DNA sequence: AGTCTTGTTCGACT
DNA sequence: CAGTCGAACAAGAC
């Protein structure tokens, strides 16, 4: 499940792949919905001939800035990018391929077909995404202001991309464990001390994820792999996520799994109150 | 072979 | 407007 650290890892690999200045010589759409609402023919026609200017990330989106348009790629659950040979047979779940002017092919594989490729004019603001938690903008006063005195559970708030961009189920559970806050705590009951701990824990768990090239939980095709096909190693560094029944690294109590806002949620019942 | 699980986004509803 | 809930998406595991 690519979240901010996994997407950041992919973006860094793409940045190191000598794509800047290369032209898109053509595109093939194997699963039309991936580029919806654009018609596949329109998408191909529009992107062909454009030059790659810049590769960046915003929240969980990979952004390829082209000379006219920007391509926003959201991998959702099982999306992956790979370079393949130009005459390769399609990957098992290949949905899109971009043919580059230097002969390489950037293939998009997505078992569950949930990922989306949005092609929008450069000047358009495509979506309201919240603050980037790894920038200097993410200050304690701003975080406090963002939280306000809402009467809502902290976990769903952190998963909402319009508040903070890039956190998903794994890193939210990890950040709440590190801050010793129960995922169902109402925001308005959080003390200043707890807010400070959470403000520190969010960038910490994300940086840690990036440092270990992301989290790859299993070995099947449903899991995260980088552009080079490499697994992340952050799964070995997790404290609570997918660790139900195992001891809490801090107090030794068994980690439990509950449901919060219809999401599997892992926590230590002693540390997180 | 049917049921469950999985995460994100969106739309309907309160 | 803010929050909650369920649907939809799709395939694989069991």
Tab-separated table of C-alpha atoms (C1' of nucleotides) in Angstrom:
chain	number	residue	atom	x	y	z
A	1	UNK	CA	0.000	0.000	0.000
A	2	UNK	CA	2.004	2.935	-1.192
A	3	UNK	CA	1.834	5.848	1.228
A	4	UNK	CA	4.117	8.885	1.358
A	5	UNK	CA	7.403	7.001	2.047
A	6	UNK	CA	6.795	4.450	-0.715
A	7	UNK	CA	5.773	7.142	-3.220
A	8	UNK	CA	8.809	9.226	-2.234
A	9	UNK	CA	11.067	6.208	-2.813
A	10	UNK	CA	9.578	5.707	-6.280
A	11	UNK	CA	9.926	9.405	-7.119
A	12	UNK	CA	13.592	9.377	-6.110
A	13	UNK	CA	14.240	6.363	-8.321
A	14	UNK	CA	12.462	8.041	-11.227
A	15	UNK	CA	14.494	11.209	-10.633
A	16	UNK	CA	17.660	9.118	-10.869
A	17	UNK	CA	16.483	7.424	-14.078
A	18	UNK	CA	17.567	10.102	-16.561
A	19	UNK	CA	14.037	10.979	-17.645
A	20	UNK	CA	14.330	14.760	-17.666
A	21	UNK	CA	14.388	16.074	-21.223
A	22	UNK	CA	13.144	12.790	-22.668
A	23	UNK	CA	10.107	12.874	-24.910
A	24	UNK	CA	7.066	10.661	-24.671
A	25	UNK	CA	6.990	8.978	-28.066
A	26	UNK	CA	3.719	7.205	-27.453
A	27	UNK	CA	1.390	5.620	-24.949
A	28	UNK	CA	-0.696	2.449	-24.817
A	29	UNK	CA	-3.689	2.009	-22.579
A	30	UNK	CA	-4.453	-1.580	-21.649
A	31	UNK	CA	-7.138	-0.751	-19.072
A	32	UNK	CA	-9.082	2.381	-20.115
A	33	UNK	CA	-10.399	3.257	-16.659
A	34	UNK	CA	-6.876	4.003	-15.450
A	35	UNK	CA	-6.901	7.259	-17.429
A	36	UNK	CA	-10.573	8.112	-16.883
A	37	UNK	CA	-12.236	10.511	-17.228
A	38	UNK	CA	-10.120	10.987	-20.360
A	39	UNK	CA	-10.840	8.759	-23.319
A	40	UNK	CA	-7.771	6.538	-23.918
A	41	UNK	CA	-7.331	7.878	-27.455
A	42	UNK	CA	-7.476	11.463	-26.218
A	43	UNK	CA	-5.007	10.660	-23.434
A	44	UNK	CA	-2.513	9.098	-25.863
A	45	UNK	CA	-2.848	11.895	-28.378
A	46	UNK	CA	-2.448	14.551	-25.714
A	47	UNK	CA	0.606	13.079	-23.992
A	48	UNK	CA	2.495	11.991	-27.100
A	49	UNK	CA	5.243	14.417	-28.072
A	50	UNK	CA	5.455	16.100	-24.671
A	51	UNK	CA	8.801	16.433	-22.899
A	52	UNK	CA	9.389	15.424	-19.269
A	53	UNK	CA	10.484	18.522	-17.358
A	54	UNK	CA	10.359	17.574	-13.706
A	55	UNK	CA	9.422	14.673	-11.417
A	56	UNK	CA	7.956	15.489	-8.004
A	57	UNK	CA	5.634	14.202	-5.299
A	58	UNK	CA	2.605	15.745	-3.613
A	59	UNK	CA	0.959	13.634	-0.913
A	60	UNK	CA	0.657	10.166	-2.437
A	61	UNK	CA	0.753	11.461	-6.022
A	62	UNK	CA	3.717	11.037	-8.353
A	63	UNK	CA	3.791	14.116	-10.600
A	64	UNK	CA	5.451	14.155	-14.007
A	65	UNK	CA	5.595	17.781	-15.078
A	66	UNK	CA	5.536	17.874	-18.875
A	67	UNK	CA	5.929	20.893	-21.140
A	68	UNK	CA	2.155	21.362	-21.533
A	69	UNK	CA	0.423	19.121	-19.021
A	70	UNK	CA	1.114	17.453	-15.699
A	71	UNK	CA	0.623	13.743	-15.211
A	72	UNK	CA	-0.628	12.869	-11.719
A	73	UNK	CA	-0.198	9.196	-10.897
A	74	UNK	CA	-1.968	7.743	-7.852
A	75	UNK	CA	-1.015	4.104	-7.219
A	76	UNK	CA	-3.846	3.436	-4.748
A	77	UNK	CA	-3.373	-0.098	-3.442
A	78	UNK	CA	-1.392	-2.143	-5.950
A	79	UNK	CA	-0.042	0.251	-8.600
A	80	UNK	CA	3.619	-0.158	-9.601
A	81	UNK	CA	5.938	1.381	-12.191
A	82	UNK	CA	8.672	-0.541	-13.995
A	83	UNK	CA	11.021	0.018	-16.896
A	84	UNK	CA	10.693	-2.809	-19.388
A	85	UNK	CA	12.085	-3.540	-22.829
A	86	UNK	CA	10.153	-2.047	-25.730
A	87	UNK	CA	9.163	-5.431	-27.138
A	88	UNK	CA	8.370	-7.060	-23.812
A	89	UNK	CA	5.106	-8.902	-23.560
A	90	UNK	CA	2.726	-7.088	-21.215
A	91	UNK	CA	3.195	-7.652	-17.485
A	92	UNK	CA	0.509	-9.734	-15.802
A	93	UNK	CA	-1.535	-6.719	-14.710
A	94	UNK	CA	-0.153	-4.047	-16.994
A	95	UNK	CA	-2.591	-1.151	-17.470
A	96	UNK	CA	-0.598	1.593	-19.213
A	97	UNK	CA	2.773	1.915	-20.904
A	98	UNK	CA	4.653	5.050	-21.874
A	99	UNK	CA	7.121	4.713	-24.731
A	100	UNK	CA	10.059	7.078	-24.281
A	101	UNK	CA	12.101	8.754	-26.991
A	102	UNK	CA	15.228	6.842	-25.925
A	103	UNK	CA	13.523	3.475	-26.487
A	104	UNK	CA	12.725	2.681	-22.888
A	105	UNK	CA	9.209	1.787	-21.792
A	106	UNK	CA	7.735	2.863	-18.468
A	107	UNK	CA	5.096	0.253	-17.655
A	108	UNK	CA	2.312	0.613	-15.099
A	109	UNK	CA	1.169	-2.608	-13.414
A	110	UNK	CA	-1.885	-2.579	-11.138
A	111	UNK	CA	-3.455	-5.832	-10.011
A	112	UNK	CA	-6.495	-4.241	-8.393
A	113	UNK	CA	-7.067	-1.585	-11.104
A	114	UNK	CA	-7.717	1.139	-8.518
A	115	UNK	CA	-4.847	3.432	-9.491
A	116	UNK	CA	-5.440	6.494	-11.645
A	117	UNK	CA	-3.437	8.532	-14.145
A	118	UNK	CA	-4.708	12.095	-14.456
A	119	UNK	CA	-3.461	14.321	-17.238
A	120	UNK	CA	-4.232	17.967	-16.542
A	121	UNK	CA	-2.996	21.289	-17.925
A	122	UNK	CA	0.046	22.597	-16.033
A	123	UNK	CA	-1.666	25.634	-14.606
A	124	UNK	CA	-4.641	23.728	-13.182
A	125	UNK	CA	-4.927	23.051	-9.485
A	126	UNK	CA	-6.294	19.557	-9.478
A	127	UNK	CA	-7.197	18.924	-5.917
A	128	UNK	CA	-7.210	20.235	-2.398
A	129	UNK	CA	-4.479	18.368	-0.592
A	130	UNK	CA	-3.437	19.231	2.922
A	131	UNK	CA	-0.047	20.239	4.198
A	132	UNK	CA	3.117	18.269	3.379
A	133	UNK	CA	4.258	16.822	6.707
A	134	UNK	CA	7.942	16.729	5.723
A	135	UNK	CA	8.264	20.417	4.896
A	136	UNK	CA	9.122	23.365	7.106
A	137	UNK	CA	5.491	24.439	6.796
A	138	UNK	CA	4.440	21.657	9.153
A	139	UNK	CA	5.025	23.601	12.343
A	140	UNK	CA	3.572	22.893	15.762
A	141	UNK	CA	1.382	26.039	15.742
A	142	UNK	CA	-0.025	25.100	12.341
A	143	UNK	CA	-0.678	21.531	13.462
A	144	UNK	CA	-2.451	22.832	16.574
A	145	UNK	CA	-4.510	25.147	14.411
A	146	UNK	CA	-5.349	22.295	12.036
A	147	UNK	CA	-6.552	20.119	14.906
A	148	UNK	CA	-8.582	22.906	16.478
A	149	UNK	CA	-11.014	21.567	19.030
A	150	UNK	CA	-12.815	19.165	16.740
A	151	UNK	CA	-14.943	16.522	18.323
A	152	UNK	CA	-13.756	13.751	16.051
A	153	UNK	CA	-11.482	10.734	16.343
A	154	UNK	CA	-7.804	11.403	15.718
A	155	UNK	CA	-7.185	8.456	13.357
A	156	UNK	CA	-9.778	9.343	10.681
A	157	UNK	CA	-8.525	12.943	10.866
A	158	UNK	CA	-4.955	11.849	10.119
A	159	UNK	CA	-6.128	9.661	7.232
A	160	UNK	CA	-7.987	12.588	5.658
A	161	UNK	CA	-5.710	13.816	2.860
A	162	UNK	CA	-7.178	17.325	2.921
A	163	UNK	CA	-5.661	17.987	6.343
A	164	UNK	CA	-2.231	16.355	6.053
A	165	UNK	CA	-1.196	14.785	2.753
A	166	UNK	CA	0.460	11.398	2.499
A	167	UNK	CA	-0.422	9.459	5.651
A	168	UNK	CA	-2.147	6.079	5.226
A	169	UNK	CA	-3.123	3.231	7.514
A	170	UNK	CA	0.405	1.981	8.261
A	171	UNK	CA	2.045	5.277	9.180
A	172	UNK	CA	-0.976	6.613	11.078
A	173	UNK	CA	-0.959	3.546	13.363
A	174	UNK	CA	2.789	3.885	13.832
A	175	UNK	CA	2.641	7.629	14.582
A	176	UNK	CA	-0.161	7.180	17.129
A	177	UNK	CA	1.798	4.422	18.890
A	178	UNK	CA	4.896	6.588	19.021
A	179	UNK	CA	2.864	9.498	20.430
A	180	UNK	CA	1.138	7.082	22.866
A	181	UNK	CA	-2.335	8.189	21.764
A	182	UNK	CA	-5.318	5.854	21.311
A	183	UNK	CA	-6.610	6.052	17.701
A	184	UNK	CA	-10.162	6.721	18.874
A	185	UNK	CA	-9.318	9.659	21.115
A	186	UNK	CA	-11.383	12.728	20.337
A	187	UNK	CA	-9.151	15.556	19.117
A	188	UNK	CA	-10.527	18.033	21.620
A	189	UNK	CA	-9.380	15.843	24.543
A	190	UNK	CA	-5.715	15.839	23.433
A	191	UNK	CA	-3.339	17.640	25.784
A	192	UNK	CA	-0.641	20.001	24.526
A	193	UNK	CA	1.951	17.418	25.456
A	194	UNK	CA	0.187	14.761	23.361
A	195	UNK	CA	-0.162	17.112	20.389
A	196	UNK	CA	3.552	17.882	20.642
A	197	UNK	CA	4.402	14.180	20.671
A	198	UNK	CA	2.190	13.540	17.642
A	199	UNK	CA	3.639	16.511	15.766
A	200	UNK	CA	7.068	14.986	16.270
A	201	UNK	CA	5.993	11.389	15.578
A	202	UNK	CA	4.408	12.084	12.170
A	203	UNK	CA	7.576	13.266	10.369
A	204	UNK	CA	9.602	10.740	12.346
A	205	UNK	CA	7.691	7.647	11.161
A	206	UNK	CA	7.590	8.985	7.581
A	207	UNK	CA	11.334	9.744	7.506
A	208	UNK	CA	12.005	6.326	8.950
A	209	UNK	CA	9.874	4.770	6.208
A	210	UNK	CA	11.809	6.642	3.521
A	211	UNK	CA	15.146	5.708	5.103
A	212	UNK	CA	14.159	2.041	4.712
A	213	UNK	CA	12.798	2.465	1.169
A	214	UNK	CA	9.215	1.924	2.246
A	215	UNK	CA	7.168	-0.921	3.704
A	216	UNK	CA	6.681	-4.192	1.763
A	217	UNK	CA	4.451	-6.384	3.915
A	218	UNK	CA	4.225	-9.530	1.801
A	219	UNK	CA	5.807	-11.045	-1.258
A	220	UNK	CA	2.848	-11.321	-3.643
A	221	UNK	CA	2.106	-8.903	-6.449
A	222	UNK	CA	-0.356	-7.085	-4.226
A	223	UNK	CA	2.583	-5.603	-2.294
A	224	UNK	CA	4.743	-2.544	-2.738
A	225	UNK	CA	7.850	-2.736	-4.911
A	226	UNK	CA	9.923	0.188	-6.149
A	227	UNK	CA	10.659	0.988	-9.809
A	228	UNK	CA	13.749	-1.213	-9.674
A	229	UNK	CA	11.637	-4.043	-8.246
A	230	UNK	CA	13.267	-3.694	-4.842
A	231	UNK	CA	11.381	-4.462	-1.635
A	232	UNK	CA	11.317	-1.954	1.180
A	233	UNK	CA	12.614	-3.022	4.595
A	234	UNK	CA	10.529	-0.796	6.851
A	235	UNK	CA	8.215	-3.745	7.665
A	236	UNK	CA	10.993	-4.972	9.965
A	237	UNK	CA	10.978	-1.635	11.795
A	238	UNK	CA	7.241	-1.372	12.511
A	239	UNK	CA	6.128	-1.231	16.126
A	240	UNK	CA	2.401	-2.029	15.890
A	241	UNK	CA	1.154	-2.344	12.316
A	242	UNK	CA	0.277	-5.982	11.462
A	243	UNK	CA	1.764	-7.046	14.779
A	244	UNK	CA	-1.386	-8.123	16.624
A	245	UNK	CA	-0.583	-10.651	19.340
A	246	UNK	CA	3.100	-9.703	19.401
A	247	UNK	CA	4.597	-7.790	22.334
A	248	UNK	CA	4.620	-3.995	22.349
A	249	UNK	CA	8.269	-2.957	21.876
A	250	UNK	CA	7.877	-0.456	24.707
A	251	UNK	CA	5.972	-2.292	27.478
A	252	UNK	CA	5.680	-5.898	26.318
A	253	UNK	CA	1.869	-6.011	26.350
A	254	UNK	CA	0.230	-7.802	23.419
A	255	UNK	CA	-0.628	-5.561	20.471
A	256	UNK	CA	-4.342	-5.659	19.637
A	257	UNK	CA	-6.219	-5.049	16.405
A	258	UNK	CA	-9.518	-3.171	16.386
A	259	UNK	CA	-11.633	-1.428	13.758
A	260	UNK	CA	-11.646	2.364	13.615
A	261	UNK	CA	-13.598	4.107	10.862
A	262	UNK	CA	-13.859	0.737	9.074
A	263	UNK	CA	-10.074	0.376	9.026
A	264	UNK	CA	-7.916	-2.269	10.598
A	265	UNK	CA	-6.156	-0.486	13.490
A	266	UNK	CA	-3.252	-1.741	15.580
A	267	UNK	CA	-2.363	-0.442	19.018
A	268	UNK	CA	-0.902	-1.185	22.422
A	269	UNK	CA	-3.748	-1.169	24.975
A	270	UNK	CA	-1.360	-0.173	27.770
A	271	UNK	CA	0.728	2.577	26.146
A	272	UNK	CA	-2.019	4.172	24.064
A	273	UNK	CA	-4.746	5.716	26.174
B	1	DA	C1'	-17.894	-21.458	-5.011
B	2	DG	C1'	-19.128	-18.002	-1.991
B	3	DT	C1'	-17.374	-14.863	1.511
B	4	DC	C1'	-14.078	-11.882	3.323
B	5	DT	C1'	-10.382	-8.632	3.152
B	6	DT	C1'	-7.927	-4.720	1.626
B	7	DG	C1'	-7.351	1.320	1.209
B	8	DT	C1'	-8.916	5.401	-0.899
B	9	DT	C1'	-12.210	8.352	-2.641
B	10	DC	C1'	-16.676	9.875	-3.322
B	11	DG	C1'	-21.481	10.641	-2.628
B	12	DA	C1'	-25.437	10.424	0.350
B	13	DC	C1'	-27.028	11.458	4.561
B	14	DT	C1'	-27.238	13.534	9.385
C	1	DC	C1'	-19.980	22.953	6.736
C	2	DA	C1'	-18.316	18.956	9.257
C	3	DG	C1'	-18.518	14.390	10.173
C	4	DT	C1'	-20.109	9.534	9.481
C	5	DC	C1'	-21.284	5.781	6.860
C	6	DG	C1'	-21.486	2.867	3.038
C	7	DA	C1'	-20.562	2.046	-1.798
C	8	DA	C1'	-17.559	1.253	-5.427
C	9	DC	C1'	-13.482	-0.230	-7.223
C	10	DA	C1'	-11.296	-5.612	-8.257
C	11	DA	C1'	-8.843	-9.675	-7.336
C	12	DG	C1'	-6.896	-13.031	-4.495
C	13	DA	C1'	-6.961	-15.781	-0.200
C	14	DC	C1'	-9.374	-18.919	2.232
